[in-house]
CSV table of C-alpha atoms in Angstrom, one decimal:
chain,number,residue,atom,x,y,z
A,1,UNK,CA,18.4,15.0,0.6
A,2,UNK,CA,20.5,17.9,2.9
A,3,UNK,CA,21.7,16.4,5.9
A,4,UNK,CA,22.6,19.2,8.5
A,5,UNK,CA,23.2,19.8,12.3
A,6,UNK,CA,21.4,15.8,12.6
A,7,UNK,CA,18.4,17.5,10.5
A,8,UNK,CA,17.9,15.4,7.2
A,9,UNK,CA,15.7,18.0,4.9
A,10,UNK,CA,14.5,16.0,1.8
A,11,UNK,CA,12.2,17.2,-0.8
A,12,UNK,CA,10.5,13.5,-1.4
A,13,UNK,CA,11.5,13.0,-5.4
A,14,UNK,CA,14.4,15.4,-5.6
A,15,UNK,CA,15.9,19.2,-4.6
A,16,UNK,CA,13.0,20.3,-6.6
A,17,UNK,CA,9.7,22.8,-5.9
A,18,UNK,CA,7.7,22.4,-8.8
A,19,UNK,CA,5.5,25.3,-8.7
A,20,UNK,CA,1.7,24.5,-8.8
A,21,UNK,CA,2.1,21.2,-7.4
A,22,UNK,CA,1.8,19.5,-3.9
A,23,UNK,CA,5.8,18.7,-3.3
A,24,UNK,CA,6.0,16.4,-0.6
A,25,UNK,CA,8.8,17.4,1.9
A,26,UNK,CA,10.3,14.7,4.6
A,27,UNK,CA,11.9,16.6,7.8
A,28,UNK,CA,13.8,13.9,10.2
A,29,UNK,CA,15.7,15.5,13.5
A,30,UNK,CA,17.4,13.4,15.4
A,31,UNK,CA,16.4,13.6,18.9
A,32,UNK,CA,13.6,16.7,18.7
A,33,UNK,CA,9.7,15.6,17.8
A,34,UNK,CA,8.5,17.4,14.8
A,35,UNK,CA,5.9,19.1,18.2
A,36,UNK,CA,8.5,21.3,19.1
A,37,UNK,CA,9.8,23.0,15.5
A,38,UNK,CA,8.1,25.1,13.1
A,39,UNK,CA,9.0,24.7,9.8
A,40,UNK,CA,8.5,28.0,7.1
A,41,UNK,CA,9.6,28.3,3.5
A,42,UNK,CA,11.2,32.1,2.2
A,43,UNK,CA,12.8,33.1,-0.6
A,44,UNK,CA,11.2,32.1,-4.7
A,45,UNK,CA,8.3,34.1,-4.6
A,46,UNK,CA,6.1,35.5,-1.5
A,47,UNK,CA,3.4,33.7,-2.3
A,48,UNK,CA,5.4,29.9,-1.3
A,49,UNK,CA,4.0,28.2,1.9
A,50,UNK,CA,4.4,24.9,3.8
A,51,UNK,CA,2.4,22.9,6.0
A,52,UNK,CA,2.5,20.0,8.0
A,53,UNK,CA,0.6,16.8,6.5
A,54,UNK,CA,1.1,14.5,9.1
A,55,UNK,CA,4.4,13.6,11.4
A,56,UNK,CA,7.4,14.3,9.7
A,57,UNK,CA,5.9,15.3,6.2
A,58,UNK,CA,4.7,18.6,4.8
A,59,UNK,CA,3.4,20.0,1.7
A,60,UNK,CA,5.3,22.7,0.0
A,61,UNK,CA,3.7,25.0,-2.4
A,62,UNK,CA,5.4,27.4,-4.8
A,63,UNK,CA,4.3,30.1,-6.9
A,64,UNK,CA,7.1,31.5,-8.9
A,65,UNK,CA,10.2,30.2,-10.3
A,66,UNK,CA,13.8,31.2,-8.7
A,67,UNK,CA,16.0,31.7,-11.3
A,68,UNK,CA,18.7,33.6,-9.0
A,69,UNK,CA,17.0,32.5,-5.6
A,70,UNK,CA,16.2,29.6,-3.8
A,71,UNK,CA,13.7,28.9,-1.9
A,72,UNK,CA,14.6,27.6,1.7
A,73,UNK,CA,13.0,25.6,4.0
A,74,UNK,CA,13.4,26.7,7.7
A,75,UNK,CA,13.4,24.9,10.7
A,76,UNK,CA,12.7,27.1,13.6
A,77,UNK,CA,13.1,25.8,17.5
A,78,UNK,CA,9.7,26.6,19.4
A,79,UNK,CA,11.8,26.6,22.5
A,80,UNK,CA,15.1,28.4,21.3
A,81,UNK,CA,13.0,30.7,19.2
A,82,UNK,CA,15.9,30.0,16.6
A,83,UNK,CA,16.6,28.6,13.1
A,84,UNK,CA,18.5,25.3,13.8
A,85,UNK,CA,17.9,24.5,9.8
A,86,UNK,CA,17.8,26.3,7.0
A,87,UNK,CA,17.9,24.4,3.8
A,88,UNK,CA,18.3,25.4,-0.5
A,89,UNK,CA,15.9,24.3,-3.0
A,90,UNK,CA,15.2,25.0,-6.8
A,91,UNK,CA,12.2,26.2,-7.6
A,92,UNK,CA,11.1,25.1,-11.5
A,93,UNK,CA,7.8,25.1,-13.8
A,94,UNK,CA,6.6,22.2,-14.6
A,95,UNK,CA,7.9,21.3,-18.2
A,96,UNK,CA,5.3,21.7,-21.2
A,97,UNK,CA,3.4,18.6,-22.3
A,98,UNK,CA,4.5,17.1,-25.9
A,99,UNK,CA,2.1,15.7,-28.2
A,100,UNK,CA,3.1,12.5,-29.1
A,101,UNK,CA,1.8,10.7,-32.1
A,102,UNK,CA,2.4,6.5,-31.1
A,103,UNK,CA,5.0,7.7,-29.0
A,104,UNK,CA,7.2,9.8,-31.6
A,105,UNK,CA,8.0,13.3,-30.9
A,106,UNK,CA,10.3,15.5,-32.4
A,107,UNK,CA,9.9,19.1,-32.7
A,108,UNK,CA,6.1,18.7,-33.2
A,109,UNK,CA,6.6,17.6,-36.7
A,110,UNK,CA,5.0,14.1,-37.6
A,111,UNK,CA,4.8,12.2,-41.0
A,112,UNK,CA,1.0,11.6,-42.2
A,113,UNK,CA,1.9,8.1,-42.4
A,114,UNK,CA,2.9,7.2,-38.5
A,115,UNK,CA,-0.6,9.5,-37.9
A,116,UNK,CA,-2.6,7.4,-39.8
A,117,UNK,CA,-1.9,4.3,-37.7
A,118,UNK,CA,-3.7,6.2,-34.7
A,119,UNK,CA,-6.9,7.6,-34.2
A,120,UNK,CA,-5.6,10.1,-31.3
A,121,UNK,CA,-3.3,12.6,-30.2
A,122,UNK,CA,-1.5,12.1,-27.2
A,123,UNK,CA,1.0,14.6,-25.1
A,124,UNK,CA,3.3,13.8,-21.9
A,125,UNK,CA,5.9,15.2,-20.2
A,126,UNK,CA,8.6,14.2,-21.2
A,127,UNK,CA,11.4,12.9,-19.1
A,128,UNK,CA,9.3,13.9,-15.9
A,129,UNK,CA,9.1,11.5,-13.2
A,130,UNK,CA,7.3,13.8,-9.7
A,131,UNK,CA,5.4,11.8,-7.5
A,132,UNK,CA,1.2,12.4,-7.6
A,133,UNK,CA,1.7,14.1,-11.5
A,134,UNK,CA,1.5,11.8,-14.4
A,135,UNK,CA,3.4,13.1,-17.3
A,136,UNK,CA,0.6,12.1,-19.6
A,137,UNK,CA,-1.9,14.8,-20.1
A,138,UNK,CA,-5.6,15.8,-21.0
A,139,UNK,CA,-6.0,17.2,-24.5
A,140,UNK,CA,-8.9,19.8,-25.0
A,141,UNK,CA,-8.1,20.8,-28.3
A,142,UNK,CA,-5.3,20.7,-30.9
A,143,UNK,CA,-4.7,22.0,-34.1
A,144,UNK,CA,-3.5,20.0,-37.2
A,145,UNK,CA,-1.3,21.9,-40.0
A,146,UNK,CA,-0.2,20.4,-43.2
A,147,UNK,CA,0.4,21.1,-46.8
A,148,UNK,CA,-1.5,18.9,-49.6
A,149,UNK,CA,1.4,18.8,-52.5
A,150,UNK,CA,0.6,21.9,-54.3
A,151,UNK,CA,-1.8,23.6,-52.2
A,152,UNK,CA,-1.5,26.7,-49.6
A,153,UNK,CA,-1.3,25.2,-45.8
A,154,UNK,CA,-4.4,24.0,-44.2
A,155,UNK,CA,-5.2,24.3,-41.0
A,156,UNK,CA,-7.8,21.7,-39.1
A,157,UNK,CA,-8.6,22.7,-34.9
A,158,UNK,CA,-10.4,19.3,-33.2
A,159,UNK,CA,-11.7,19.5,-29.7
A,160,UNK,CA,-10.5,16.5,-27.6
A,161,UNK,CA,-7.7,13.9,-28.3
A,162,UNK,CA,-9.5,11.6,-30.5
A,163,UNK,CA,-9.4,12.7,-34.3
A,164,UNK,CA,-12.3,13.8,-36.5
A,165,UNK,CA,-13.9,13.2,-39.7
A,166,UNK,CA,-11.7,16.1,-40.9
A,167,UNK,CA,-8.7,15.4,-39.9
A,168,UNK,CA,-9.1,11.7,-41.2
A,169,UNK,CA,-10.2,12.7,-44.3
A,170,UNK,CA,-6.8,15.0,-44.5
A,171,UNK,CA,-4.7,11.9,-43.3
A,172,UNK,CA,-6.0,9.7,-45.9
């Protein structure tokens, strides 16, 4: 939350644009109705936009990540024709989902044995908490790897979460 000039600009679960997602913004001014300001977004990208939701929330949407740049959200007086606000924010991608085999993860490398007490993979974001995105996560297909004990690498692809006859067999 920026606090500015009596203009509190808060992006509703941290100083964060994710980019592809609907980030809920909260603009309070003390003493001006939310009537008489525009609000814009520059910077990150050209493709970023805003737009009122209702009262004193917006959407923001984002395109491309700002690793030098912010992306700033302007408040612009409809009477003074002037920016009275003008406030920083980084712009991120939304961190890659991690297949989790009963909640283990580590460097995509599980032991047959904690995968055969599961008949699905899962994957999540991990240490992701945003506000309308869960961090767990559709899987339409995976691929399982492994190496039977003296034999080249096999490689199984399954379609979905749940595990096939293949990959059971291999598990076994």
């Amino acid at each position: 939350s920026v606090m500015m000039n009596n203009i509190r600009t808060s992006a509703d679960n941290s100083n964060i644009l994710y980019i592809g997602a609907e980030n809920p913004i909260t603009i309070e001014i003390e003493g001006l109705y939310t009537e008489k300001i525009e609000v814009t977004i520059t910077g990150a990208g050209t493709d970023a936009s805003i737009k009122q939701k209702e009262g004193n929330q917006y959407i923001a949407r984002v395109t491309k990540p700002s690793f030098r740049e912010s992306a700033y959200i302007n408040i612009i007086s409809k009477e003074k024709q002037k920016i009275i606000g003008r406030y920083p924010f980084k712009v991120k991608r939304i961190p890659d989902p991690i297949p989790e085999v009963i909640f283990y993860a580590e460097k995509h490398v599980v032991k047959a044995e904690l995968m055969r007490q599961q008949d699905e993979l899962k994957a999540r974001i991990k240490d992701f908490n945003f506000y309308g995105i869960s961090p767990y996560c559709d899987i339409k297909s995976f691929t399982l790897f492994y190496i039977p004990k003296g034999k080249p690498l096999v490689e199984i692809t399954c379609i979905g979460s749940d595990f096939n006859t293949e990959i059971k067999q291999a598990l076994k």
